[in-house]
Amino acid sequence: MKYKDYYAMLGVDKKASAEDIKKAYRKLARQYHPDVSKEKNAKERFQEVSEAYETLKDPEKRAAYDQLGSFQPGQDFRPPPDWEQQFSRGDFHFEDIDLADLFAGLGGGLRGGRARRDRPIPGEDYDVTARITLEQAFSGTTLELNLQMPEYDEQGRLHRVPRAFQARIPKGVTDGERLRLPGKGGKGGNGARNGDLYLNIQLVPHRFFRVSGRNLYLDLPVTPWEAVLGASVEIPTLGGRVRLSVRPGTQAGQQLRLAKRGLPKPDEEGDLYVIVQIATPPSASDREQALYRELAKVSTFNPRAHIETEVRSETGAG
Amino acid sequence: MKLELAEAVWLEARGTLTLVELAECSGLTEEELRDLVDMGALEPLDRESRSWNFEPRCVVAACTASRLRHDLELDTHGLSVALSLLERVRELESELQRLQARLPRTLPK
């Protein structure tokens, strides 16, 4: 078990009053709470702060923590010999638990002592993030999950148990969506139901498709002559390459909708939107330039007509 | 070694939840949930009905409320305000993402 300096995490002195500790926590919570914070590592920082406060805000737990002794943060340690008898109601295997687990079981906490009673305790729900590619989201996939779950054995002892299993992800999930794995969360105690495991889906940004909900967006660069004369172009979709007609006179920014070629959630299929862009060659050969100059002479097309017209002044006089 | 295979399901597949089930899921008491409904932070499917039913997405809202209450030590009023603001932020971020996806990117050189 590794030592953590909870006082340092909250930025308070070991002799700080309960009020000081509360103030320190509130300030840090305001700064790092993921729902309100813009900081980069908000979630980890908040977890630290929260864990420290959980122990230090409760007088019993704080006393027990102080009695553990002083160690270097990150140092492996064991509580002093009579600590367990004085403070703990369960036996602990100190090798495979976290300092936080130790205090979760003490004082007025939910577990520890209660683990031996007959009351059914429903298992906790857990949340994990799963990063998948757009291709995996499109066709569905099977993920291998390796988690560490705190669990109580028959004697009421707390362990961190590694659990590995495969989760089948249905096709058509999108970024930010949550899926549920029923019964895969924390184990229920005394015959109560297991908690659930929630998967928060995160899509890895794709090389050229952009995702918005279940719709996909693809930029389609075309040459000036393709836009003017029309063209048949081949584009990728997640379900294979498709041929598309670009109509003569197509404008930049025009969107072409390919129905149901987005993410395929049943009854909620998204579309693929192709956004035309007109790309001009960065440099042109002498011959090309000559041809372009002829075009310029021959064409009467003026895209700036509406902003070139002089504005007539309207004065009161006359 | 063959690993056990679990099926991940869509949240809607769960069907609606009763007040009791929502309390169990979120860790809030029934009274706290009633307060949140009173303040408009949570919406049951039929408010007039004697026993309320909630859509699965309310689980997320209720869990958020539970978390905010615990983490930030907010009272019910503060909680209701925070939930509304978070919902608004979520909607704005969604809209922003939709709009950004529609913008053509500058062409690679």
Short mmCIF file of C-alpha atoms in Angstrom, two decimals, chain A residues 18-150:
data_model
loop_
_atom_site.label_atom_id
_atom_site.label_comp_id
_atom_site.label_asym_id
_atom_site.label_seq_id
_atom_site.Cartn_x
_atom_site.Cartn_y
_atom_site.Cartn_z
CA ALA A 18 -11.86 21.38 10.40
CA GLU A 19 -12.94 24.77 9.05
CA ASP A 20 -9.58 25.32 7.33
CA ILE A 21 -9.77 21.89 5.77
CA LYS A 22 -13.28 22.55 4.50
CA LYS A 23 -12.24 25.91 3.04
CA ALA A 24 -9.20 24.40 1.36
CA TYR A 25 -11.30 21.64 -0.14
CA ARG A 26 -13.97 24.00 -1.44
CA LYS A 27 -11.40 26.18 -3.11
CA LEU A 28 -9.72 23.24 -4.82
CA ALA A 29 -13.03 21.62 -5.73
CA ARG A 30 -14.14 24.84 -7.40
CA GLN A 31 -10.88 24.88 -9.32
CA TYR A 32 -10.68 21.25 -10.39
CA HIS A 33 -14.16 19.78 -10.44
CA PRO A 34 -14.53 18.27 -13.92
CA ASP A 35 -17.98 19.76 -14.43
CA VAL A 36 -16.75 23.30 -13.91
CA SER A 37 -13.04 23.21 -14.54
CA LYS A 38 -11.17 24.09 -17.69
CA GLU A 39 -7.86 22.75 -16.40
CA LYS A 40 -6.14 20.00 -18.32
CA ASN A 41 -5.81 17.29 -15.70
CA ALA A 42 -8.90 18.33 -13.76
CA LYS A 43 -10.24 14.83 -13.28
CA GLU A 44 -7.07 13.39 -11.71
CA ARG A 45 -6.45 16.45 -9.57
CA PHE A 46 -10.05 16.44 -8.34
CA GLN A 47 -9.91 12.75 -7.52
CA GLU A 48 -6.86 13.38 -5.32
CA VAL A 49 -8.44 16.32 -3.59
CA SER A 50 -11.69 14.47 -3.07
CA GLU A 51 -9.98 11.39 -1.64
CA ALA A 52 -7.98 13.52 0.80
CA TYR A 53 -11.08 15.39 1.95
CA GLU A 54 -13.12 12.22 2.37
CA THR A 55 -10.65 11.10 5.04
CA LEU A 56 -9.74 14.40 6.66
CA LYS A 57 -13.27 15.79 7.01
CA ASP A 58 -14.38 12.94 9.27
CA PRO A 59 -12.85 13.29 12.77
CA GLU A 60 -12.65 9.51 13.29
CA LYS A 61 -11.02 8.86 9.95
CA ARG A 62 -8.67 11.78 10.38
CA ALA A 63 -7.52 10.44 13.75
CA ALA A 64 -6.96 7.00 12.25
CA TYR A 65 -5.03 8.52 9.36
CA ASP A 66 -2.81 10.55 11.69
CA GLN A 67 -2.02 7.38 13.64
CA LEU A 68 -0.68 5.68 10.50
CA GLY A 69 2.49 7.70 10.92
CA SER A 70 4.49 9.82 8.53
CA PHE A 71 5.96 8.46 5.33
CA GLN A 72 7.10 9.72 1.97
CA PRO A 73 4.35 10.03 -0.61
CA GLY A 74 4.47 6.98 -2.84
CA GLN A 75 6.38 4.97 -0.28
CA ASP A 76 5.21 1.41 0.40
CA PHE A 77 4.19 1.06 4.04
CA ARG A 78 2.13 -0.85 6.60
CA PRO A 79 0.14 0.60 9.47
CA PRO A 80 1.73 0.20 12.94
CA PRO A 81 1.02 -3.17 14.67
CA ASP A 82 -1.88 -2.16 16.91
CA TRP A 83 -3.48 0.16 14.35
CA GLU A 84 -5.75 -2.50 12.94
CA GLN A 85 -7.14 -3.45 16.33
CA GLN A 86 -7.77 0.15 17.24
CA PHE A 87 -9.37 1.39 14.07
CA SER A 88 -10.26 -1.31 11.65
CA ARG A 89 -13.16 -3.69 11.79
CA GLY A 90 -12.10 -5.88 8.91
CA ASP A 91 -8.88 -7.59 8.02
CA PHE A 92 -6.99 -6.06 5.17
CA HIS A 93 -4.54 -7.48 2.75
CA PHE A 94 -2.33 -4.45 2.61
CA GLU A 95 -0.50 -5.52 -0.52
CA ASP A 96 -3.37 -5.22 -2.90
CA ILE A 97 -5.45 -2.32 -1.68
CA ASP A 98 -5.21 1.42 -2.05
CA LEU A 99 -5.02 3.85 0.88
CA ALA A 100 -8.46 5.14 -0.11
CA ASP A 101 -9.98 1.66 0.22
CA LEU A 102 -8.66 1.48 3.76
CA PHE A 103 -10.58 4.55 4.86
CA ALA A 104 -13.68 3.75 2.88
CA GLY A 105 -14.18 0.95 5.36
CA LEU A 106 -13.80 2.97 8.54
CA GLY A 107 -15.78 5.24 10.79
CA GLY A 108 -19.28 5.96 9.61
CA GLY A 109 -18.45 4.58 6.18
CA LEU A 110 -20.70 2.23 4.30
CA ARG A 111 -18.55 -0.86 4.12
CA GLY A 112 -16.04 -2.44 6.51
CA GLY A 113 -18.22 -3.34 9.49
CA ARG A 114 -21.37 -3.74 7.43
CA ALA A 115 -19.81 -6.31 5.17
CA ARG A 116 -20.39 -8.87 7.90
CA ARG A 117 -24.05 -8.09 8.44
CA ASP A 118 -26.84 -9.71 6.49
CA ARG A 119 -28.18 -6.63 4.77
CA PRO A 120 -28.05 -6.85 0.99
CA ILE A 121 -25.89 -4.10 -0.47
CA PRO A 122 -26.43 -3.37 -4.17
CA GLY A 123 -23.19 -3.24 -6.11
CA GLU A 124 -21.86 0.11 -7.25
CA ASP A 125 -22.06 1.35 -10.80
CA TYR A 126 -18.75 2.10 -12.48
CA ASP A 127 -17.78 4.28 -15.42
CA VAL A 128 -14.98 3.65 -17.89
CA THR A 129 -14.00 5.38 -21.12
CA ALA A 130 -13.59 3.28 -24.26
CA ARG A 131 -11.72 4.78 -27.23
CA ILE A 132 -12.65 3.27 -30.56
CA THR A 133 -12.06 4.14 -34.20
CA LEU A 134 -14.80 5.35 -36.51
CA GLU A 135 -14.53 2.07 -38.43
CA GLN A 136 -15.15 0.13 -35.22
CA ALA A 137 -18.13 2.35 -34.43
CA PHE A 138 -19.53 1.74 -37.90
CA SER A 139 -19.40 -2.04 -37.85
CA GLY A 140 -19.58 -2.70 -34.13
CA THR A 141 -16.67 -4.31 -32.38
CA THR A 142 -15.55 -6.39 -29.41
CA LEU A 143 -13.35 -4.72 -26.84
CA GLU A 144 -11.17 -6.38 -24.27
CA LEU A 145 -11.56 -4.72 -20.89
CA ASN A 146 -9.07 -5.08 -18.06
CA LEU A 147 -10.27 -3.48 -14.86
CA GLN A 148 -9.32 -3.40 -11.22
CA MET A 149 -12.38 -3.61 -8.99
CA PRO A 150 -12.45 -3.34 -5.20
#
